[in-house]
Amino acid sequence: MSHAFYIFTSYGVTALVCLMLIAWVFLDGRSRRRELAELEASGIRRRSASTGQETRKA
Amino acid sequence: MTESLAITKFSDLANPTRFLALAQRILPYMAGVTALLFAIGLTMSFTTEGDYQQGDTVRIMYIHVPAAWLSMMCYSVMALSAIGTLVWRHPLADVSHKAAAPLGAAFTLVALVTGSLWGKPMWGTWWVWDARLTSVFILFLMYLGLIALNRAMDDPSRAARVSAVLILVGFVNIPIIKFSVDWWNTLHQPASVMRMDGPTIDGEFLRPLLVMALAFTMLFFTLHIAAIRNEIWRRRIATQRRMAARLAGRGD
């Protein structure tokens, strides 16, 4: 393959950036889900969840 | 009747709780389709013929062009969300443009780096300050500025309004990027896919390019929906913590 360095560096950088994005979104989601579960466990809920009603605009 | 039903459906989706339920349902499918498209696209990228002049470096196009296309599409999505923030004051629109900015910055960076790596063997230089490259670099700086601005302000709805104004002002850069290759004499080539008279590149290169463009677009929307969901959770956590602090204060 001609110019292998340029081609594989391009694909490598792209893969690295995409994987970092995926990992960041995934880990962020996991941490937030854990925090929500901790709050729920300590008895703090959303007002709509605690009353069992969902606020909805007409 | 149909129109009012469509509007009701749309406003239902704009309800954060409903959005979370929808995201939960569709994200696994979107991730699956993205992975499948990348598998097909990458296989095509390395099994199709090289160009008779550019040789194998044409394969850089299959990631450079989709990343560049996404860098502009992401900004357009942010501009639409910014209108949602300023006109309807909808919190989901605030969340949408905040969540999209880091994704846009990442894809713009990929477009710049892969462009540079393609430029060196084909043009003989890593970088040149022509209109296309400079305007995309400005887009990258704008993404970084928007991320910094959003993080510098404590009040999320105020940050969203200021960011929305800046996003709409910065939108002027998008047509400049698109038409820079026609308006000025640039080292970067003019458009060869999105043309009024149809694509001018051979089907051998067009097919993998379109599959990769679809794969990148699906990746963007999957990540965007997941990032919006994370941001909604982050705001709910902050609200609940404030509520808990108030309750604790009342208890004393």
CSV table of C-alpha atoms in Angstrom, one decimal:
chain,number,residue,atom,x,y,z
A,1,MET,CA,0.0,0.0,0.0
A,2,SER,CA,1.4,3.4,-1.0
A,3,HIS,CA,1.6,6.1,1.7
A,4,ALA,CA,0.7,3.6,4.5
A,5,PHE,CA,1.9,6.0,7.2
A,6,TYR,CA,-0.6,8.8,6.2
A,7,ILE,CA,-3.5,6.4,5.7
A,8,PHE,CA,-3.1,4.4,8.9
A,9,THR,CA,-2.4,7.5,11.0
A,10,SER,CA,-5.6,9.1,9.7
A,11,TYR,CA,-7.7,6.0,10.5
A,12,GLY,CA,-5.9,5.7,13.9
A,13,VAL,CA,-6.5,9.3,14.9
A,14,THR,CA,-10.2,9.0,13.8
A,15,ALA,CA,-10.7,5.7,15.7
A,16,LEU,CA,-9.0,7.2,18.8
A,17,VAL,CA,-11.2,10.3,18.8
A,18,CYS,CA,-14.4,8.3,18.2
A,19,LEU,CA,-13.6,5.8,20.9
A,20,MET,CA,-12.8,8.6,23.4
A,21,LEU,CA,-16.2,10.2,22.6
A,22,ILE,CA,-18.0,6.9,23.0
A,23,ALA,CA,-16.2,6.2,26.3
A,24,TRP,CA,-16.8,9.7,27.6
A,25,VAL,CA,-20.6,9.6,26.9
A,26,PHE,CA,-20.9,6.1,28.2
A,27,LEU,CA,-18.9,6.7,31.5
A,28,ASP,CA,-20.7,10.1,32.0
A,29,GLY,CA,-24.1,8.3,31.7
A,30,ARG,CA,-23.0,5.5,34.1
A,31,SER,CA,-21.9,8.0,36.8
A,32,ARG,CA,-25.1,10.1,36.4
A,33,ARG,CA,-27.2,6.9,36.7
A,34,ARG,CA,-25.3,5.9,39.8
A,35,GLU,CA,-25.8,9.4,41.4
A,36,LEU,CA,-29.5,9.3,40.6
A,37,ALA,CA,-29.7,5.8,42.3
A,38,GLU,CA,-27.9,7.1,45.4
A,39,LEU,CA,-30.3,10.1,45.7
A,40,GLU,CA,-33.2,7.7,45.3
A,41,ALA,CA,-31.8,5.4,47.9
A,42,SER,CA,-31.5,8.3,50.4
A,43,GLY,CA,-35.2,9.1,49.8
A,44,ILE,CA,-34.8,12.1,47.6
A,45,ARG,CA,-37.1,11.9,44.5
A,46,ARG,CA,-38.4,14.2,41.9
A,47,ARG,CA,-41.6,16.0,42.9
A,48,SER,CA,-43.5,14.4,40.0
A,49,ALA,CA,-42.1,10.9,40.9
A,50,SER,CA,-42.9,11.3,44.6
A,51,THR,CA,-46.6,12.2,44.0
A,52,GLY,CA,-46.9,9.8,41.1
A,53,GLN,CA,-48.2,12.5,38.9
A,54,GLU,CA,-46.6,13.7,35.7
A,55,THR,CA,-46.8,17.4,34.9
A,56,ARG,CA,-47.9,17.9,31.3
A,57,LYS,CA,-48.7,21.0,29.4
A,58,ALA,CA,-52.2,20.9,27.8
B,1,MET,CA,-56.3,17.9,12.5
B,2,THR,CA,-53.2,16.0,11.2
B,3,GLU,CA,-51.1,19.0,11.8
B,4,SER,CA,-52.3,19.5,15.4
B,5,LEU,CA,-51.6,15.8,16.0
B,6,ALA,CA,-48.1,16.2,14.6
B,7,ILE,CA,-47.5,19.2,16.9
B,8,THR,CA,-48.8,17.3,19.9
B,9,LYS,CA,-46.5,14.4,19.1
B,10,PHE,CA,-43.5,16.8,18.7
B,11,SER,CA,-44.3,18.6,22.0
B,12,ASP,CA,-44.7,15.2,23.7
B,13,LEU,CA,-41.2,14.3,22.5
B,14,ALA,CA,-39.9,17.6,23.8
B,15,ASN,CA,-41.0,16.6,27.3
B,16,PRO,CA,-37.7,15.5,29.0
B,17,THR,CA,-39.4,12.5,30.8
B,18,ARG,CA,-40.8,11.2,27.5
B,19,PHE,CA,-37.5,11.9,25.7
B,20,LEU,CA,-35.7,9.8,28.3
B,21,ALA,CA,-38.1,6.9,27.8
B,22,LEU,CA,-37.7,7.1,24.0
B,23,ALA,CA,-33.9,7.3,24.3
B,24,GLN,CA,-33.8,4.2,26.5
B,25,ARG,CA,-35.8,2.4,23.8
B,26,ILE,CA,-34.0,3.5,20.7
B,27,LEU,CA,-30.3,3.8,21.8
B,28,PRO,CA,-29.5,0.1,21.6
B,29,TYR,CA,-30.9,-0.1,18.1
B,30,MET,CA,-29.1,3.0,17.0
B,31,ALA,CA,-25.8,1.7,18.4
B,32,GLY,CA,-26.3,-1.6,16.6
B,33,VAL,CA,-27.0,0.1,13.2
B,34,THR,CA,-24.0,2.4,13.7
B,35,ALA,CA,-21.7,-0.6,14.4
B,36,LEU,CA,-23.1,-2.5,11.4
B,37,LEU,CA,-22.6,0.5,9.0
B,38,PHE,CA,-19.0,1.0,10.2
B,39,ALA,CA,-18.3,-2.7,9.7
B,40,ILE,CA,-19.6,-2.5,6.1
B,41,GLY,CA,-18.1,1.0,5.4
B,42,LEU,CA,-14.6,0.1,6.7
B,43,THR,CA,-14.6,-3.2,4.7
B,44,MET,CA,-15.5,-1.2,1.6
B,45,SER,CA,-12.9,1.5,2.4
B,46,PHE,CA,-10.1,-1.1,2.2
B,47,THR,CA,-11.3,-3.4,-0.5
B,48,THR,CA,-12.2,-1.0,-3.2
B,49,GLU,CA,-9.7,0.2,-5.8
B,50,GLY,CA,-7.2,3.0,-5.2
B,51,ASP,CA,-7.2,6.1,-7.4
B,52,TYR,CA,-5.1,6.1,-10.5
B,53,GLN,CA,-3.4,9.4,-9.5
B,54,GLN,CA,-3.8,9.5,-5.7
B,55,GLY,CA,-3.2,5.8,-5.1
B,56,ASP,CA,-4.3,4.5,-1.8
B,57,THR,CA,-4.4,8.0,-0.1
B,58,VAL,CA,-7.9,8.2,-1.6
B,59,ARG,CA,-8.9,6.0,1.4
B,60,ILE,CA,-8.4,9.0,3.7
B,61,MET,CA,-11.4,10.6,1.9
B,62,TYR,CA,-13.7,8.0,3.4
B,63,ILE,CA,-13.1,9.4,6.9
B,64,HIS,CA,-12.1,13.0,6.1
B,65,VAL,CA,-15.3,13.9,4.1
B,66,PRO,CA,-17.8,12.4,6.6
B,67,ALA,CA,-16.0,14.1,9.5
B,68,ALA,CA,-16.1,17.4,7.6
B,69,TRP,CA,-19.7,17.0,6.7
B,70,LEU,CA,-20.6,16.2,10.4
B,71,SER,CA,-18.6,19.2,11.6
B,72,MET,CA,-21.1,21.4,9.6
B,73,MET,CA,-24.2,19.3,10.3
B,74,CYS,CA,-23.6,19.4,14.0
B,75,TYR,CA,-23.4,23.1,14.0
B,76,SER,CA,-26.6,23.3,12.0
B,77,VAL,CA,-28.3,21.0,14.6
B,78,MET,CA,-27.0,23.4,17.3
B,79,ALA,CA,-28.4,26.4,15.4
B,80,LEU,CA,-31.8,24.8,15.2
B,81,SER,CA,-31.6,24.1,18.9
B,82,ALA,CA,-30.5,27.7,19.5
B,83,ILE,CA,-33.7,28.8,17.8
B,84,GLY,CA,-35.6,26.5,20.1
B,85,THR,CA,-33.9,28.1,23.1
B,86,LEU,CA,-34.5,31.7,22.0
B,87,VAL,CA,-38.0,31.4,20.5
B,88,TRP,CA,-39.7,28.7,22.6
B,89,ARG,CA,-37.4,28.8,25.6
B,90,HIS,CA,-37.5,25.1,25.7
B,91,PRO,CA,-35.1,23.5,28.2
B,92,LEU,CA,-34.6,20.4,26.0
B,93,ALA,CA,-33.3,22.8,23.2
B,94,ASP,CA,-30.7,24.2,25.7
B,95,VAL,CA,-29.6,20.7,26.6
B,96,SER,CA,-29.4,19.7,22.9
B,97,HIS,CA,-27.0,22.5,21.8
B,98,LYS,CA,-24.9,22.1,25.0
B,99,ALA,CA,-24.6,18.3,24.4
B,100,ALA,CA,-23.7,18.7,20.7
B,101,ALA,CA,-20.8,21.1,21.1
B,102,PRO,CA,-18.1,18.6,22.2
B,103,LEU,CA,-19.2,16.2,19.5
B,104,GLY,CA,-18.9,18.9,16.9
B,105,ALA,CA,-15.5,19.9,18.2
B,106,ALA,CA,-14.3,16.3,18.0
B,107,PHE,CA,-15.5,15.7,14.4
B,108,THR,CA,-14.0,19.1,13.3
B,109,LEU,CA,-10.7,18.1,14.8
B,110,VAL,CA,-10.8,14.7,12.9
B,111,ALA,CA,-11.6,16.6,9.7
B,112,LEU,CA,-8.6,19.0,10.2
B,113,VAL,CA,-6.1,16.2,11.2
B,114,THR,CA,-7.1,13.8,8.4
B,115,GLY,CA,-7.1,16.7,5.9
B,116,SER,CA,-3.6,17.6,7.0
B,117,LEU,CA,-2.5,14.0,6.7
B,118,TRP,CA,-4.0,13.8,3.2
B,119,GLY,CA,-2.6,17.2,2.2
B,120,LYS,CA,1.1,16.3,3.0
B,121,PRO,CA,1.4,13.5,0.3
B,122,MET,CA,-1.0,15.1,-2.2
B,123,TRP,CA,-0.3,18.9,-1.9
B,124,GLY,CA,3.1,18.7,-0.4
B,125,THR,CA,2.2,20.6,2.7
B,126,TRP,CA,0.5,19.8,6.0
B,127,TRP,CA,-1.4,23.1,6.1
B,128,VAL,CA,-2.1,26.2,4.1
B,129,TRP,CA,-4.1,29.2,5.1
B,130,ASP,CA,-6.6,29.0,2.2
B,131,ALA,CA,-10.3,30.0,2.7
B,132,ARG,CA,-11.6,26.4,3.2
B,133,LEU,CA,-9.0,25.3,5.8
B,134,THR,CA,-9.1,28.7,7.6
B,135,SER,CA,-12.9,28.8,7.9
B,136,VAL,CA,-13.0,25.2,9.2
B,137,PHE,CA,-10.3,26.1,11.7
B,138,ILE,CA,-12.5,29.0,12.8
B,139,LEU,CA,-15.4,26.6,13.2
B,140,PHE,CA,-13.2,24.5,15.5
B,141,LEU,CA,-12.3,27.5,17.6
B,142,MET,CA,-16.0,28.4,17.8
B,143,TYR,CA,-16.9,25.0,19.2
B,144,LEU,CA,-14.2,25.3,21.8
B,145,GLY,CA,-15.4,28.8,22.7
B,146,LEU,CA,-19.0,27.6,23.1
B,147,ILE,CA,-17.9,24.7,25.3
B,148,ALA,CA,-15.9,27.1,27.5
B,149,LEU,CA,-18.8,29.6,27.7
B,150,ASN,CA,-21.3,26.9,28.7
B,151,ARG,CA,-19.0,25.7,31.5
B,152,ALA,CA,-18.1,29.2,32.7
B,153,MET,CA,-21.7,30.0,33.7
B,154,ASP,CA,-23.4,28.5,36.7
B,155,ASP,CA,-27.0,29.1,35.7
B,156,PRO,CA,-27.7,26.6,32.8
B,157,SER,CA,-30.6,28.5,31.3
B,158,ARG,CA,-28.7,31.8,31.2
B,159,ALA,CA,-25.7,30.0,29.7
B,160,ALA,CA,-28.0,28.5,27.1
B,161,ARG,CA,-29.4,31.9,26.1
B,162,VAL,CA,-26.0,33.5,25.7
B,163,SER,CA,-24.7,30.4,23.8
B,164,ALA,CA,-27.7,30.4,21.6
B,165,VAL,CA,-27.1,34.0,20.5
B,166,LEU,CA,-23.4,33.2,19.8
B,167,ILE,CA,-24.3,30.0,17.9
B,168,LEU,CA,-26.7,31.9,15.6
B,169,VAL,CA,-24.2,34.7,15.0
B,170,GLY,CA,-21.5,32.1,14.2
B,171,PHE,CA,-23.8,30.3,11.8
B,172,VAL,CA,-22.7,32.7,9.1
B,173,ASN,CA,-19.5,30.6,9.0
B,174,ILE,CA,-21.4,27.6,7.6
B,175,PRO,CA,-22.2,28.9,4.2
B,176,ILE,CA,-18.7,30.5,4.1
B,177,ILE,CA,-17.2,27.0,4.7
B,178,LYS,CA,-19.5,25.4,2.1
B,179,PHE,CA,-18.9,28.0,-0.7
B,180,SER,CA,-15.3,29.1,0.2
B,181,VAL,CA,-14.0,26.8,-2.5
B,182,ASP,CA,-16.2,28.6,-5.1
B,183,TRP,CA,-15.8,32.1,-3.9
B,184,TRP,CA,-12.0,32.1,-3.5
B,185,ASN,CA,-9.1,30.5,-5.2
B,186,THR,CA,-8.3,27.7,-2.8
B,187,LEU,CA,-5.8,24.8,-2.8
B,188,HIS,CA,-8.7,22.7,-1.5
B,189,GLN,CA,-10.7,21.2,-4.3
B,190,PRO,CA,-14.4,22.3,-5.0
B,191,ALA,CA,-17.3,20.1,-4.1
B,192,SER,CA,-17.5,16.8,-6.0
B,193,VAL,CA,-20.4,15.0,-4.2
B,194,MET,CA,-23.0,17.7,-3.2
B,195,ARG,CA,-23.3,19.4,-6.6
B,196,MET,CA,-26.3,20.7,-8.5
B,197,ASP,CA,-25.3,18.5,-11.5
B,198,GLY,CA,-24.7,15.4,-9.4
B,199,PRO,CA,-21.6,13.7,-8.0
B,200,THR,CA,-18.5,13.8,-10.3
B,201,ILE,CA,-16.6,11.1,-8.5
B,202,ASP,CA,-16.6,7.5,-9.7
B,203,GLY,CA,-19.0,5.0,-8.2
B,204,GLU,CA,-16.0,2.9,-6.9
B,205,PHE,CA,-15.2,5.8,-4.5
B,206,LEU,CA,-18.7,7.1,-4.0
B,207,ARG,CA,-20.2,3.9,-2.6
B,208,PRO,CA,-17.8,3.5,0.4
B,209,LEU,CA,-17.9,7.3,0.9
B,210,LEU,CA,-21.7,7.3,1.2
B,211,VAL,CA,-21.8,4.2,3.6
B,212,MET,CA,-19.1,5.9,5.8
B,213,ALA,CA,-21.0,9.2,5.7
B,214,LEU,CA,-24.1,7.3,6.9
B,215,ALA,CA,-22.1,5.5,9.6
B,216,PHE,CA,-20.6,8.7,10.9
B,217,THR,CA,-24.1,10.4,10.9
B,218,MET,CA,-25.6,7.6,12.8
B,219,LEU,CA,-22.7,7.7,15.3
B,220,PHE,CA,-23.3,11.4,15.8
B,221,PHE,CA,-27.0,11.0,16.4
B,222,THR,CA,-26.5,8.0,18.8
B,223,LEU,CA,-23.9,10.0,20.8
B,224,HIS,CA,-26.0,13.2,20.7
B,225,ILE,CA,-29.1,11.4,22.1
B,226,ALA,CA,-27.0,9.7,24.8
B,227,ALA,CA,-25.3,13.0,25.7
B,228,ILE,CA,-28.7,14.8,25.9
B,229,ARG,CA,-29.9,12.0,28.2
B,230,ASN,CA,-26.8,12.4,30.4
B,231,GLU,CA,-27.3,16.2,30.6
B,232,ILE,CA,-31.0,15.8,31.6
B,233,TRP,CA,-29.9,13.5,34.4
B,234,ARG,CA,-27.1,15.9,35.4
B,235,ARG,CA,-29.7,18.7,35.8
B,236,ARG,CA,-32.1,16.5,37.7
B,237,ILE,CA,-29.3,15.5,40.1
B,238,ALA,CA,-28.5,19.2,40.7
B,239,THR,CA,-32.1,20.1,41.3
B,240,GLN,CA,-32.6,17.2,43.7
B,241,ARG,CA,-29.5,18.0,45.6
B,242,ARG,CA,-30.7,21.6,45.9
B,243,MET,CA,-34.0,20.3,47.1
B,244,ALA,CA,-32.3,18.0,49.6
B,245,ALA,CA,-30.2,20.9,50.9
B,246,ARG,CA,-33.3,23.1,51.4
B,247,LEU,CA,-35.1,20.3,53.2
B,248,ALA,CA,-32.1,19.7,55.4
B,249,GLY,CA,-31.9,23.5,56.1
B,250,ARG,CA,-35.6,23.5,57.1
B,251,GLY,CA,-35.0,20.5,59.4
B,252,ASP,CA,-32.4,22.5,61.4
